PDB file of C-alpha atoms and ligand atoms in Angstrom:
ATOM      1  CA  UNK C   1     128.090  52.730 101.181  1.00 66.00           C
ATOM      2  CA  UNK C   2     125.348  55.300 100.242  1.00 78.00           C
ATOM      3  CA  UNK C   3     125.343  55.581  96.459  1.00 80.00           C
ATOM      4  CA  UNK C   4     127.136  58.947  95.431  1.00 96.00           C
ATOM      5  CA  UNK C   5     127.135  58.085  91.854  1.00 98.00           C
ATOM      6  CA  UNK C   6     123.796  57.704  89.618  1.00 98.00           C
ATOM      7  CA  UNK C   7     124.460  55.460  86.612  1.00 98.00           C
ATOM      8  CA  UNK C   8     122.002  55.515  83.856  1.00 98.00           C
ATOM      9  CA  UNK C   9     122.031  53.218  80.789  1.00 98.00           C
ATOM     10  CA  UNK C  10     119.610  53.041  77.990  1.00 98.00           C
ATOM     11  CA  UNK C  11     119.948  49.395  77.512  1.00 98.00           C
ATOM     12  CA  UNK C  12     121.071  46.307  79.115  1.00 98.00           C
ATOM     13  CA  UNK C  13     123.047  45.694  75.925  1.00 98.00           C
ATOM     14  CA  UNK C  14     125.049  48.593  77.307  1.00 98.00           C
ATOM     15  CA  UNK C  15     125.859  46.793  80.396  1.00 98.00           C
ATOM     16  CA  UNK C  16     129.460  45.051  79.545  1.00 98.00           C
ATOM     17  CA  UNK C  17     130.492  48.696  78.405  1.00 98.00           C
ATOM     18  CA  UNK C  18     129.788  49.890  81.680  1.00 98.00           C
ATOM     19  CA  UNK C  19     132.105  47.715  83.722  1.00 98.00           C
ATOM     20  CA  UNK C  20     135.105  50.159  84.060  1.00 98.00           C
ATOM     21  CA  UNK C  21     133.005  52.745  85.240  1.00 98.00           C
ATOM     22  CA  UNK C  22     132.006  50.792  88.431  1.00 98.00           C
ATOM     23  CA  UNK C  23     135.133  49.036  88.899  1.00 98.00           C
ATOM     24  CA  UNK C  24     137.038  52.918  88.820  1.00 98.00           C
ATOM     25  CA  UNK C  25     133.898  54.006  91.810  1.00 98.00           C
ATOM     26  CA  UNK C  26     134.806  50.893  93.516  1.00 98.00           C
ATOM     27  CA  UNK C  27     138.378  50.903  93.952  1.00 98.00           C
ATOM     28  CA  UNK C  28     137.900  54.725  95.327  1.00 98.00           C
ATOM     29  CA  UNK C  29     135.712  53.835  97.767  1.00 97.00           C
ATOM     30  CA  UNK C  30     132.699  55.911  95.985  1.00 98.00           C
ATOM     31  CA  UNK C  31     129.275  54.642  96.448  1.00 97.00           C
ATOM     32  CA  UNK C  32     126.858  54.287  93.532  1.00 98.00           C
ATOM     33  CA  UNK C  33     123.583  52.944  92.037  1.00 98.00           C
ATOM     34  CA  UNK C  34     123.265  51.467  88.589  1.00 98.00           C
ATOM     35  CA  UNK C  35     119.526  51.934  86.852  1.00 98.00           C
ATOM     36  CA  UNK C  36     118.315  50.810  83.236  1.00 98.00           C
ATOM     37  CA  UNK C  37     116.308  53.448  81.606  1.00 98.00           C
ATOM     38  CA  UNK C  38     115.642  54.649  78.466  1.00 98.00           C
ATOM     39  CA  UNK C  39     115.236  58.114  76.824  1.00 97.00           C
ATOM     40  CA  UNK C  40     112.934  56.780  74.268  1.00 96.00           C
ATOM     41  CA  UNK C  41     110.994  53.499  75.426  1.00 97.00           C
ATOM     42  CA  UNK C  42     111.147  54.701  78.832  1.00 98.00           C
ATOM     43  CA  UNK C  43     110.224  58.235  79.238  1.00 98.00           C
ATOM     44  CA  UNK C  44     108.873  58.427  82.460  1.00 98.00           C
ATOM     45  CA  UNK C  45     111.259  56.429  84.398  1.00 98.00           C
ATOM     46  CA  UNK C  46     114.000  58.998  83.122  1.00 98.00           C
ATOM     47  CA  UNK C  47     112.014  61.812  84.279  1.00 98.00           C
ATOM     48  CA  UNK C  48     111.363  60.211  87.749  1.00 98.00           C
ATOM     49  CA  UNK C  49     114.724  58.732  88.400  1.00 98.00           C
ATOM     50  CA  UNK C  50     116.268  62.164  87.130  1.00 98.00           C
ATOM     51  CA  UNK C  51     114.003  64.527  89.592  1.00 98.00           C
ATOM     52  CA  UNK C  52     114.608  62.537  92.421  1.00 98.00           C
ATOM     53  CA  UNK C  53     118.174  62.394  92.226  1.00 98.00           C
ATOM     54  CA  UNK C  54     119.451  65.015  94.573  1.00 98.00           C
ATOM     55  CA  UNK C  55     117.108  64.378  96.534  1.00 97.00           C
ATOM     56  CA  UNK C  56     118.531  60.727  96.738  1.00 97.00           C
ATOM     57  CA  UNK C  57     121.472  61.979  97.634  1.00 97.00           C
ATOM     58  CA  UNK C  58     123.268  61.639  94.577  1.00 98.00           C
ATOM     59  CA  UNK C  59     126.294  64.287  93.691  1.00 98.00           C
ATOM     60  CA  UNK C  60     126.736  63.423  89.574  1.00 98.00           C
ATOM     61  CA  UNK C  61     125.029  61.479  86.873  1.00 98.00           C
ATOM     62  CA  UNK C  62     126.762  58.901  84.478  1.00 98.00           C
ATOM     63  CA  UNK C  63     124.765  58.464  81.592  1.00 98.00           C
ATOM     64  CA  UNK C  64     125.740  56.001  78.725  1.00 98.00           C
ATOM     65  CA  UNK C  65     123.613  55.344  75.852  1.00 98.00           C
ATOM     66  CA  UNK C  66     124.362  54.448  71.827  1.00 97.00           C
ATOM     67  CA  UNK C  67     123.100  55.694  68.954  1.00 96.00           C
ATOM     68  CA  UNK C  68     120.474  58.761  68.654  1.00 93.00           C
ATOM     69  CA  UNK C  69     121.559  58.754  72.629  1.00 95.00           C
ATOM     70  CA  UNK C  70     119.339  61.832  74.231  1.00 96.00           C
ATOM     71  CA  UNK C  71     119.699  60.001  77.575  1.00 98.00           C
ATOM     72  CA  UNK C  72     122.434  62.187  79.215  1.00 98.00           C
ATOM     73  CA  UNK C  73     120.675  65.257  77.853  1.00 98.00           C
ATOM     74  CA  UNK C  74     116.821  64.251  78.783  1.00 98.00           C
ATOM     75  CA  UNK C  75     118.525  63.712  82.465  1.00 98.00           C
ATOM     76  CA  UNK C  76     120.067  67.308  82.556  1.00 98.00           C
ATOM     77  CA  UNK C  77     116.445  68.731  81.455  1.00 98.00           C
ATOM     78  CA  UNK C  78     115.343  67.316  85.012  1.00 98.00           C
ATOM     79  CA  UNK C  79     118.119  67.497  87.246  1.00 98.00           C
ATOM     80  CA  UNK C  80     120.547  70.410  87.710  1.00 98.00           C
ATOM     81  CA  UNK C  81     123.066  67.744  89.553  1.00 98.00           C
ATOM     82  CA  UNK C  82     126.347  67.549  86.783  1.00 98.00           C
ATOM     83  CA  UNK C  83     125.286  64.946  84.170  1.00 98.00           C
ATOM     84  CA  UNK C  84     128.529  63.320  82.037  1.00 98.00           C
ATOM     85  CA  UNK C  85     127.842  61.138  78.875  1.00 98.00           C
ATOM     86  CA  UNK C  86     128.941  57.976  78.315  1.00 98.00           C
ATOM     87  CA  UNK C  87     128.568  57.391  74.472  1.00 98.00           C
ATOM     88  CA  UNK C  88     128.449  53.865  73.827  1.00 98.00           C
ATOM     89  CA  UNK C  89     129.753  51.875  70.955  1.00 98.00           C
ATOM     90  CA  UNK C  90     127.010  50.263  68.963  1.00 97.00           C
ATOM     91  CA  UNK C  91     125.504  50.649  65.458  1.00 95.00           C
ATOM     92  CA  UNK C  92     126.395  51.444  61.911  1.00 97.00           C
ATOM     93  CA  UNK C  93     128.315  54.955  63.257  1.00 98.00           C
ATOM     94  CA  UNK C  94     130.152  53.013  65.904  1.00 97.00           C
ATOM     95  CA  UNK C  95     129.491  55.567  68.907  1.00 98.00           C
ATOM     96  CA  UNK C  96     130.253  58.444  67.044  1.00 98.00           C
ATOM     97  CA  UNK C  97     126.445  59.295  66.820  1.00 97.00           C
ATOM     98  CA  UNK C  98     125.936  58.758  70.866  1.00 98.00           C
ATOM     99  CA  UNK C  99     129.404  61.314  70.975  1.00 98.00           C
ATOM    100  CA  UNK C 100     127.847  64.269  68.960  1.00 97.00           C
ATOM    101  CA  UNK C 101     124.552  63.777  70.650  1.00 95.00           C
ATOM    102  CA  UNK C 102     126.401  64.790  74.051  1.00 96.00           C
ATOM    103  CA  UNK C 103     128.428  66.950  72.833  1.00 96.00           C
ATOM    104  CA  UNK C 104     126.233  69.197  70.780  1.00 94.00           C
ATOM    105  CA  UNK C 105     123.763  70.139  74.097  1.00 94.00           C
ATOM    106  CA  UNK C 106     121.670  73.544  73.091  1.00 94.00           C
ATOM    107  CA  UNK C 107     123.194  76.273  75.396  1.00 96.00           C
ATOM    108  CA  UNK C 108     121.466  76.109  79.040  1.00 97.00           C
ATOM    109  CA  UNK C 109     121.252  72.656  79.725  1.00 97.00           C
ATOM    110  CA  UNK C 110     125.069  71.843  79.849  1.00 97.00           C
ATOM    111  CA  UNK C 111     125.960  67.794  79.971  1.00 97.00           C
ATOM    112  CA  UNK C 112     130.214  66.666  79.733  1.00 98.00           C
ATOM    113  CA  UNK C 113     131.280  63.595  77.931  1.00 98.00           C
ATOM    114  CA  UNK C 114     133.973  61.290  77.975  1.00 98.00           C
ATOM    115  CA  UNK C 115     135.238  59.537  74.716  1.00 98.00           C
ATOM    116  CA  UNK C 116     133.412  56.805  72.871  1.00 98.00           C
ATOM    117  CA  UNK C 117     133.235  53.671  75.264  1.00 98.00           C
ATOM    118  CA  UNK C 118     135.197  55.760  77.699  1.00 98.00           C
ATOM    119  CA  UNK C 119     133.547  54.383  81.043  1.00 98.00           C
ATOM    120  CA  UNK C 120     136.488  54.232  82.696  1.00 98.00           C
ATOM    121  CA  UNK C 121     137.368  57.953  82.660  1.00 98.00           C
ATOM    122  CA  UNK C 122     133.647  58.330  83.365  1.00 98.00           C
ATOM    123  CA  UNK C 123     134.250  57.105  86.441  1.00 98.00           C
ATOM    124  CA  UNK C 124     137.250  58.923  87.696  1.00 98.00           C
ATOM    125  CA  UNK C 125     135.887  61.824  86.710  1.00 98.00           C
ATOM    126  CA  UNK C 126     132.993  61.387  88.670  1.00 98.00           C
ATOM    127  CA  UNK C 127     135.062  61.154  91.538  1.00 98.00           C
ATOM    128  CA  UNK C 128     137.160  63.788  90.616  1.00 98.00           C
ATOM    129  CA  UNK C 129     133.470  65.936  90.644  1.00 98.00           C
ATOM    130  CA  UNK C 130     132.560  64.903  93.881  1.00 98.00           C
ATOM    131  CA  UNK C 131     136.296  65.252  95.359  1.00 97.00           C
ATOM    132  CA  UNK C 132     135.994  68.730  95.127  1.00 97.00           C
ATOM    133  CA  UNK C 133     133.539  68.293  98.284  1.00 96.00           C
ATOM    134  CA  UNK C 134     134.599  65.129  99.679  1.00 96.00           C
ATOM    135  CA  UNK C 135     138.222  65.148 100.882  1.00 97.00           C
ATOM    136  CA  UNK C 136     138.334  61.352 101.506  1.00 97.00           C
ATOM    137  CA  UNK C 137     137.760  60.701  97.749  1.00 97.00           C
ATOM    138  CA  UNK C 138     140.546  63.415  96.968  1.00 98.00           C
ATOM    139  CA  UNK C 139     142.612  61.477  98.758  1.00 98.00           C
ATOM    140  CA  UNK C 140     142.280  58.239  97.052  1.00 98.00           C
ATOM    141  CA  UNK C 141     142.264  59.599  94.094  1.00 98.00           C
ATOM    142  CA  UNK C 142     145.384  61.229  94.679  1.00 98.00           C
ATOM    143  CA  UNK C 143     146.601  58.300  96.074  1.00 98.00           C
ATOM    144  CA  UNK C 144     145.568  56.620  92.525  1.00 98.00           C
ATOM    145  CA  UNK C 145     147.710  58.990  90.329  1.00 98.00           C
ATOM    146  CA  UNK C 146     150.825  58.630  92.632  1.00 98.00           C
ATOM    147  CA  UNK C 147     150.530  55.155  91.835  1.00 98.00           C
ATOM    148  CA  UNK C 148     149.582  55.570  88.371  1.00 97.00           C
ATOM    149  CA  UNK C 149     153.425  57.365  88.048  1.00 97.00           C
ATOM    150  CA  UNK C 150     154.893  54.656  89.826  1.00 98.00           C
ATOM    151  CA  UNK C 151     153.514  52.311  87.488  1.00 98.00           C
ATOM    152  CA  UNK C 152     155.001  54.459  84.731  1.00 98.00           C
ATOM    153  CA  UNK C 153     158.234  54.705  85.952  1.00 97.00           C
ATOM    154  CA  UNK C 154     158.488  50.901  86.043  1.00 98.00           C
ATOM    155  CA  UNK C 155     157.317  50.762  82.580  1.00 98.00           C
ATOM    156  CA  UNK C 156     160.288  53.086  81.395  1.00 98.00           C
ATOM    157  CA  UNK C 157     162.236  50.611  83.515  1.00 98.00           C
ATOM    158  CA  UNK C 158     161.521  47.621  81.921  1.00 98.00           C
ATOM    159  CA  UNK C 159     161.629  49.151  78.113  1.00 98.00           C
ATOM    160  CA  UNK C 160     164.987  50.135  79.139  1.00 98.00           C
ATOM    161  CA  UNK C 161     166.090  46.767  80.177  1.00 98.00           C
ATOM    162  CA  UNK C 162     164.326  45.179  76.878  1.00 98.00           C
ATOM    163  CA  UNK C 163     166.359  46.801  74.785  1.00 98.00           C
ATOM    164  CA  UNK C 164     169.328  46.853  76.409  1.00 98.00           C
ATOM    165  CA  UNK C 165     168.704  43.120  76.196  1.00 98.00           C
ATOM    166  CA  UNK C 166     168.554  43.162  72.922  1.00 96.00           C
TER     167      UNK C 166
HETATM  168  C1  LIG E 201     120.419  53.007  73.254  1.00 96.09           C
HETATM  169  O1  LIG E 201     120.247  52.179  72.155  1.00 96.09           O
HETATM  170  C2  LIG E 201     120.978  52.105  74.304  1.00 96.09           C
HETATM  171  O2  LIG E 201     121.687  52.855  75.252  1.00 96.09           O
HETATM  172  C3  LIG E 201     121.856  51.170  73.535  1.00 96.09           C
HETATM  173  O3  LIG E 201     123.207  51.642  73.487  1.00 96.09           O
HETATM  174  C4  LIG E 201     121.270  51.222  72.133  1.00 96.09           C
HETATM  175  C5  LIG E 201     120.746  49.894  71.663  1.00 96.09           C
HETATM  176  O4  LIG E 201     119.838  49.380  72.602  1.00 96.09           O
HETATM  177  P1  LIG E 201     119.230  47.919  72.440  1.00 96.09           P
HETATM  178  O5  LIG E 201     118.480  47.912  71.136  1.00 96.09           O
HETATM  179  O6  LIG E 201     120.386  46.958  72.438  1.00 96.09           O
HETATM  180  O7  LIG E 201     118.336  47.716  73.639  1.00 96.09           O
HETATM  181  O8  LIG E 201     119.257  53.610  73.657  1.00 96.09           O
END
């Protein structure tokens, strides 16, 4: 499957944090490629991974990084494909650092964020970015959230049942 989604992380420490994301891509079919980079000790491997990305064929950029984390924002200087921040938790400030960082982008150079550790909904909404071109990952993700009710319903079910138990 060619990879759709490009996901950058500052660190290898960031890797366990990451897992949801790529589980989420997986289980809608979505291709992706996973890279280690960093804004600050790696500079120019940023800069090339984030120019070429189009041009690999990639439709949207995860980008998770902790603390001082200018990763998702040195990406969006060099590639005008959507760029979505994953702050990670780490540090003294506990990801709330790597949060402001994404969400305070100068005007021009836009970049979205989930929530602190929120790799998960990073990777739905990636798909959700690249459904609005690819009908095939619509439908699954469609097909997720009728699920997602189901499993909702049966959880109203079974509180119901507890406590008429009771
Ligand atoms: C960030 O610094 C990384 O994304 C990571 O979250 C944090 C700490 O990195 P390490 O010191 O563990 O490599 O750039």
């Amino acid at each position: 499957m060619a990879g759709r989604v490009l996901i950058v992380m500052g660190s290898d420490s960031d890797y366990d944090q990451l897992v949801p994301a790529w589980q989420v891509l997986e289980s809608l079919g979505v291709g992706y490629e996973v890279f280690v980079a960093s804004a600050h000790r790696s500079p120019e491997r940023v800069l090339a991974i984030a120019q070429s990305a189009r041009a690999n064929g990639f439709g949207v950029v995860l980008a998770a990084a902790g603390g001082a984390a200018h990763l998702a924002g040195v990406i969006a200087a060099h590639t005008t494909l959507p760029v979505v921040a994953v702050p990670v938790v780490v540090g003294t400030l506990g990801g709330v650092d790597a949060l402001l960082s994404a969400v305070q982008m100068p005007g021009g150079v836009p970049i979205a964020s989930v929530g602190i550790g929120g790799a998960r909904n990073a990777g739905f909404f990636a798909a959700a970015i690249l459904s609005a071109s690819e009908p095939a990952v619509a439908a699954r993700l469609e097909a997720f959230r009728i699920e997602q009710t189901k499993n909702v319903d049966q959880a109203d079910a079974r509180v119901k049942a507890k406590l008429a138990a009771r």
